[in-house]
Coordinates of N, CA, C and O in Angstrom, one line a residue:
M1 N 92.6 -10.4 -9.3 CA 91.9 -10.1 -8.1 C 92.5 -8.8 -7.4 O 91.7 -8.0 -6.9
H2 N 93.8 -8.6 -7.5 CA 94.4 -7.5 -6.8 C 93.8 -6.2 -7.4 O 93.5 -5.3 -6.6
K3 N 93.7 -6.0 -8.7 CA 93.3 -4.8 -9.3 C 91.8 -4.5 -9.0 O 91.5 -3.3 -8.7
E4 N 91.0 -5.5 -9.0 CA 89.6 -5.2 -8.8 C 89.2 -5.0 -7.3 O 88.2 -4.4 -7.0
N5 N 90.1 -5.3 -6.4 CA 89.9 -5.1 -5.0 C 90.9 -4.1 -4.4 O 91.1 -4.0 -3.2
R6 N 91.5 -3.3 -5.3 CA 92.5 -2.3 -4.8 C 92.0 -1.4 -3.7 O 92.7 -1.1 -2.7
E7 N 90.9 -0.8 -3.9 CA 90.3 0.1 -2.9 C 90.1 -0.5 -1.5 O 90.5 0.0 -0.5
L8 N 89.5 -1.8 -1.5 CA 89.3 -2.5 -0.3 C 90.7 -2.8 0.4 O 90.8 -2.7 1.6
I9 N 91.6 -3.3 -0.4 CA 92.9 -3.6 0.1 C 93.6 -2.4 0.7 O 94.1 -2.4 1.8
Q10 N 93.4 -1.2 0.1 CA 94.0 0.0 0.6 C 93.3 0.4 2.0 O 93.9 0.8 2.9
T11 N 92.0 0.2 2.0 CA 91.2 0.5 3.2 C 91.6 -0.4 4.4 O 91.8 0.0 5.5
L12 N 91.8 -1.7 4.1 CA 92.3 -2.6 5.1 C 93.7 -2.3 5.6 O 93.9 -2.3 6.8
M13 N 94.6 -1.9 4.7 CA 95.9 -1.5 5.2 C 95.9 -0.2 6.0 O 96.7 -0.1 6.9
E14 N 95.1 0.7 5.6 CA 95.0 2.0 6.3 C 94.4 1.7 7.7 O 94.9 2.3 8.7
C15 N 93.5 0.8 7.8 CA 92.9 0.4 9.1 C 94.0 -0.2 10.0 O 94.1 0.1 11.2
A16 N 94.7 -1.2 9.4 CA 95.8 -1.8 10.2 C 96.8 -0.8 10.7 O 97.2 -0.9 11.8
Q17 N 97.2 0.1 9.8 CA 98.1 1.1 10.2 C 97.6 2.0 11.4 O 98.3 2.3 12.3
S18 N 96.3 2.4 11.3 CA 95.7 3.2 12.3 C 95.6 2.5 13.6 O 95.8 3.0 14.7
C19 N 95.3 1.2 13.6 CA 95.2 0.4 14.8 C 96.6 0.2 15.4 O 96.7 0.3 16.6
D20 N 97.6 0.0 14.6 CA 99.0 -0.1 15.1 C 99.4 1.2 15.8 O 99.9 1.2 16.9
H21 N 99.1 2.3 15.2 CA 99.4 3.6 15.7 C 98.6 3.8 17.1 O 99.2 4.3 18.1
C22 N 97.4 3.5 17.1 CA 96.6 3.6 18.3 C 97.1 2.8 19.5 O 97.2 3.3 20.6
A23 N 97.5 1.5 19.2 CA 98.0 0.7 20.2 C 99.3 1.3 20.8 O 99.4 1.3 22.1
V24 N 100.2 1.8 20.0 CA 101.4 2.4 20.5 C 101.1 3.6 21.3 O 101.7 3.9 22.3
A25 N 100.2 4.4 20.8 CA 99.8 5.7 21.5 C 99.2 5.4 22.8 O 99.4 6.1 23.8
C26 N 98.4 4.3 22.9 CA 97.8 3.9 24.1 C 98.8 3.5 25.2 O 98.7 3.8 26.4
L27 N 99.9 2.9 24.7 CA 101.0 2.5 25.6 C 101.7 3.7 26.3 O 102.3 3.6 27.3
D28 N 101.5 4.9 25.6 CA 102.1 6.1 26.1 C 101.1 6.9 27.1 O 101.5 7.9 27.6
E29 N 99.9 6.4 27.2 CA 99.0 7.1 28.1 C 99.3 6.9 29.5 O 100.0 5.9 29.9
Q30 N 98.9 7.8 30.4 CA 99.2 7.7 31.8 C 98.7 6.4 32.5 O 99.4 5.8 33.2
D31 N 97.5 6.1 32.2 CA 96.9 4.9 32.8 C 96.8 3.7 31.8 O 95.8 3.5 31.2
V32 N 97.9 3.1 31.5 CA 98.0 2.1 30.5 C 97.1 0.9 30.8 O 96.5 0.3 29.9
K33 N 97.0 0.6 32.1 CA 96.1 -0.5 32.5 C 94.7 -0.3 32.1 O 94.0 -1.3 31.6
M34 N 94.2 0.9 32.1 CA 92.9 1.3 31.7 C 92.7 1.1 30.2 O 91.7 0.8 29.6
M35 N 93.8 1.1 29.4 CA 93.8 1.0 28.0 C 94.1 -0.4 27.5 O 94.2 -0.6 26.3
A36 N 94.2 -1.3 28.4 CA 94.6 -2.7 28.0 C 93.7 -3.3 27.0 O 94.2 -3.9 26.0
R37 N 92.4 -3.2 27.1 CA 91.5 -3.8 26.2 C 91.7 -3.2 24.8 O 91.7 -3.8 23.8
C38 N 91.8 -1.9 24.8 CA 92.0 -1.1 23.6 C 93.2 -1.6 22.8 O 93.2 -1.8 21.6
I39 N 94.3 -1.7 23.6 CA 95.6 -2.1 23.0 C 95.4 -3.5 22.4 O 95.9 -3.7 21.2
K40 N 94.8 -4.4 23.1 CA 94.7 -5.8 22.6 C 93.8 -5.8 21.3 O 94.2 -6.5 20.4
L41 N 92.7 -5.1 21.4 CA 91.8 -5.1 20.2 C 92.5 -4.4 19.0 O 92.4 -4.8 17.9
D42 N 93.3 -3.3 19.3 CA 94.0 -2.7 18.2 C 95.0 -3.7 17.5 O 95.1 -3.7 16.3
M43 N 95.7 -4.4 18.4 CA 96.7 -5.4 17.8 C 96.0 -6.5 17.0 O 96.4 -6.8 15.9
D44 N 94.9 -7.0 17.5 CA 94.1 -8.0 16.8 C 93.6 -7.5 15.5 O 93.6 -8.2 14.5
C45 N 93.0 -6.3 15.6 CA 92.4 -5.7 14.4 C 93.5 -5.5 13.3 O 93.2 -5.8 12.1
A46 N 94.6 -4.9 13.7 CA 95.7 -4.7 12.7 C 96.1 -6.0 12.1 O 96.3 -6.1 10.9
A47 N 96.2 -7.1 12.9 CA 96.7 -8.4 12.3 C 95.6 -8.9 11.3 O 96.0 -9.4 10.3
I48 N 94.4 -8.8 11.7 CA 93.3 -9.4 10.9 C 93.2 -8.6 9.6 O 93.0 -9.1 8.5
C49 N 93.2 -7.3 9.7 CA 93.1 -6.4 8.5 C 94.3 -6.7 7.5 O 94.1 -6.8 6.3
S50 N 95.5 -6.8 8.1 CA 96.7 -7.1 7.2 C 96.5 -8.4 6.5 O 96.8 -8.5 5.3
E51 N 96.1 -9.4 7.2 CA 95.9 -10.7 6.6 C 94.8 -10.7 5.6 O 94.9 -11.3 4.5
A52 N 93.7 -10.0 5.9 CA 92.6 -9.9 4.9 C 93.1 -9.3 3.6 O 92.8 -9.7 2.5
A53 N 93.9 -8.2 3.7 CA 94.5 -7.6 2.5 C 95.4 -8.6 1.7 O 95.3 -8.6 0.5
R54 N 96.1 -9.4 2.4 CA 97.0 -10.4 1.8 C 96.2 -11.4 1.0 O 96.4 -11.8 -0.1
L55 N 95.1 -11.9 1.7 CA 94.2 -12.9 1.1 C 93.5 -12.3 -0.2 O 93.5 -13.0 -1.2
L56 N 93.1 -11.1 -0.1 CA 92.4 -10.5 -1.2 C 93.4 -10.3 -2.4 O 93.1 -10.5 -3.5
S57 N 94.7 -9.9 -2.0 CA 95.7 -9.7 -3.0 C 96.0 -10.9 -3.9 O 96.3 -10.8 -5.1
R58 N 95.9 -12.0 -3.3 CA 96.2 -13.3 -4.0 C 94.9 -14.0 -4.4 O 95.0 -15.1 -5.0
G59 N 93.8 -13.5 -4.2 CA 92.5 -14.1 -4.7 C 92.2 -15.4 -3.9 O 91.6 -16.3 -4.5
A60 N 92.5 -15.5 -2.6 CA 92.2 -16.7 -1.9 C 90.7 -16.9 -1.8 O 89.9 -16.0 -1.7
E61 N 90.3 -18.2 -1.9 CA 88.9 -18.6 -1.9 C 88.3 -18.2 -0.6 O 87.1 -17.9 -0.5
I62 N 89.0 -18.2 0.5 CA 88.4 -17.9 1.8 C 88.3 -16.4 2.1 O 87.7 -16.0 3.1
A63 N 88.7 -15.6 1.2 CA 88.8 -14.1 1.4 C 87.4 -13.6 1.9 O 87.3 -12.8 2.8
G64 N 86.3 -14.0 1.2 CA 85.0 -13.4 1.5 C 84.6 -13.7 3.0 O 84.1 -12.9 3.7
K65 N 84.8 -15.0 3.4 CA 84.5 -15.3 4.8 C 85.4 -14.6 5.8 O 85.0 -14.2 6.8
Y66 N 86.7 -14.5 5.4 CA 87.6 -13.8 6.3 C 87.3 -12.4 6.4 O 87.4 -11.8 7.5
L67 N 86.8 -11.8 5.4 CA 86.4 -10.3 5.5 C 85.2 -10.1 6.4 O 85.1 -9.1 7.0
Q68 N 84.3 -11.1 6.5 CA 83.2 -11.0 7.5 C 83.7 -11.0 8.9 O 83.3 -10.2 9.7
M69 N 84.7 -11.8 9.2 CA 85.4 -11.9 10.5 C 86.1 -10.5 10.7 O 86.1 -10.0 11.8
C70 N 86.7 -10.0 9.7 CA 87.4 -8.8 9.8 C 86.5 -7.6 10.1 O 86.8 -6.8 10.9
A71 N 85.3 -7.6 9.5 CA 84.3 -6.6 9.8 C 83.9 -6.7 11.2 O 83.7 -5.6 11.9
D72 N 83.7 -7.9 11.8 CA 83.3 -8.1 13.2 C 84.4 -7.5 14.1 O 84.1 -6.9 15.1
M73 N 85.7 -7.8 13.7 CA 86.8 -7.3 14.5 C 86.9 -5.8 14.5 O 87.1 -5.1 15.5
C74 N 86.7 -5.2 13.3 CA 86.7 -3.8 13.2 C 85.6 -3.1 14.0 O 85.8 -2.1 14.6
K75 N 84.4 -3.8 14.1 CA 83.3 -3.2 14.9 C 83.7 -3.3 16.4 O 83.6 -2.3 17.1
M76 N 84.3 -4.4 16.8 CA 84.7 -4.5 18.2 C 85.8 -3.4 18.6 O 85.7 -2.7 19.6
C77 N 86.7 -3.3 17.7 CA 87.8 -2.3 17.9 C 87.3 -0.9 17.9 O 87.6 0.0 18.7
G78 N 86.4 -0.6 16.9 CA 85.8 0.7 16.8 C 85.0 1.1 18.0 O 85.1 2.2 18.5
D79 N 84.2 0.1 18.5 CA 83.4 0.4 19.7 C 84.3 0.7 20.9 O 84.0 1.7 21.6
E80 N 85.4 0.0 21.0 CA 86.3 0.2 22.2 C 86.9 1.6 22.0 O 87.0 2.4 23.0
C81 N 87.4 1.9 20.9 CA 88.1 3.2 20.7 C 87.2 4.4 20.9 O 87.6 5.4 21.4
E82 N 85.9 4.2 20.5 CA 84.9 5.3 20.7 C 84.7 5.5 22.1 O 84.3 6.6 22.5
A83 N 84.9 4.6 23.0 CA 84.8 4.8 24.4 C 85.8 5.7 25.0 O 85.7 6.2 26.1
H84 N 86.9 6.0 24.2 CA 88.0 6.9 24.7 C 87.9 8.2 23.9 O 88.9 8.5 23.2
K85 N 86.8 8.9 23.9 CA 86.6 10.1 23.1 C 87.6 11.2 23.4 O 87.7 12.1 22.6
H86 N 88.2 11.2 24.5 CA 89.2 12.2 24.9 C 90.6 12.0 24.3 O 91.5 12.8 24.5
M87 N 90.8 10.9 23.6 CA 92.1 10.6 23.0 C 92.0 10.6 21.5 O 91.3 9.8 20.9
E88 N 92.7 11.5 20.9 CA 92.7 11.7 19.4 C 93.0 10.5 18.7 O 92.4 10.2 17.7
H89 N 94.0 9.7 19.1 CA 94.4 8.5 18.4 C 93.3 7.5 18.4 O 93.1 6.8 17.4
C90 N 92.5 7.4 19.5 CA 91.4 6.5 19.5 C 90.3 7.0 18.6 O 89.6 6.1 17.9
I91 N 90.0 8.2 18.5 CA 89.0 8.8 17.6 C 89.4 8.5 16.2 O 88.5 8.0 15.4
E92 N 90.6 8.7 15.8 CA 91.1 8.4 14.4 C 91.0 6.9 14.1 O 90.5 6.5 13.0
C93 N 91.3 6.1 15.1 CA 91.3 4.6 14.9 C 89.8 4.2 14.7 O 89.5 3.4 13.9
A94 N 88.9 4.7 15.6 CA 87.5 4.3 15.5 C 87.0 4.7 14.1 O 86.2 3.9 13.5
E95 N 87.3 5.9 13.6 CA 86.8 6.3 12.2 C 87.4 5.3 11.2 O 86.6 4.9 10.3
S96 N 88.6 4.9 11.3 CA 89.2 4.0 10.3 C 88.6 2.6 10.4 O 88.3 2.0 9.4
C97 N 88.3 2.2 11.6 CA 87.6 0.9 11.8 C 86.2 0.9 11.2 O 85.8 -0.1 10.6
R98 N 85.5 2.0 11.4 CA 84.1 2.1 10.9 C 84.2 2.0 9.4 O 83.3 1.3 8.7
K99 N 85.1 2.7 8.8 CA 85.2 2.7 7.3 C 85.6 1.3 6.8 O 85.0 0.8 5.8
C100 N 86.5 0.7 7.5 CA 86.9 -0.7 7.1 C 85.8 -1.7 7.3 O 85.6 -2.6 6.4
E101 N 85.1 -1.6 8.4 CA 84.0 -2.5 8.7 C 82.9 -2.4 7.5 O 82.5 -3.5 7.0
K102 N 82.6 -1.2 7.2 CA 81.6 -1.0 6.1 C 82.1 -1.6 4.8 O 81.4 -2.3 4.1
A103 N 83.4 -1.4 4.4 CA 83.9 -1.9 3.2 C 84.0 -3.4 3.2 O 83.6 -4.0 2.2
C104 N 84.3 -4.0 4.3 CA 84.3 -5.5 4.4 C 82.9 -6.1 4.3 O 82.8 -7.1 3.6
R105 N 82.0 -5.4 4.9 CA 80.6 -6.0 4.8 C 80.0 -5.8 3.4 O 79.1 -6.5 3.0
N106 N 80.5 -4.8 2.6 CA 80.0 -4.6 1.3 C 80.7 -5.5 0.2 O 80.4 -5.4 -0.9
Y107 N 81.7 -6.2 0.6 CA 82.4 -7.1 -0.3 C 81.5 -8.1 -0.9 O 80.7 -8.7 -0.2
K108 N 81.7 -8.3 -2.2 CA 80.8 -9.3 -2.9 C 81.7 -10.4 -3.5 O 82.7 -10.3 -4.0

């Protein structure tokens, strides 16, 4: 399972890393309170993407259903990050989330 899903696993891990980076960068913004939802969604998305990669790596039966939830989480996080167009880290995170969402929805 690991070899045939290598590209998706890589996409999931890249998204998790991008979300982690975005959350930390949001904490450094001047108005952290304004970024609270973004930070929470970043943390949730990173956790779900990481777990999805682990499930795929070991060929878990639940992986397909979990990837659908992961796609939904990536959409939520991407939507939130896109609302912060003036922040480079949010733009990069949104792009990563969109790519991951698409990959998860295309999983067979």
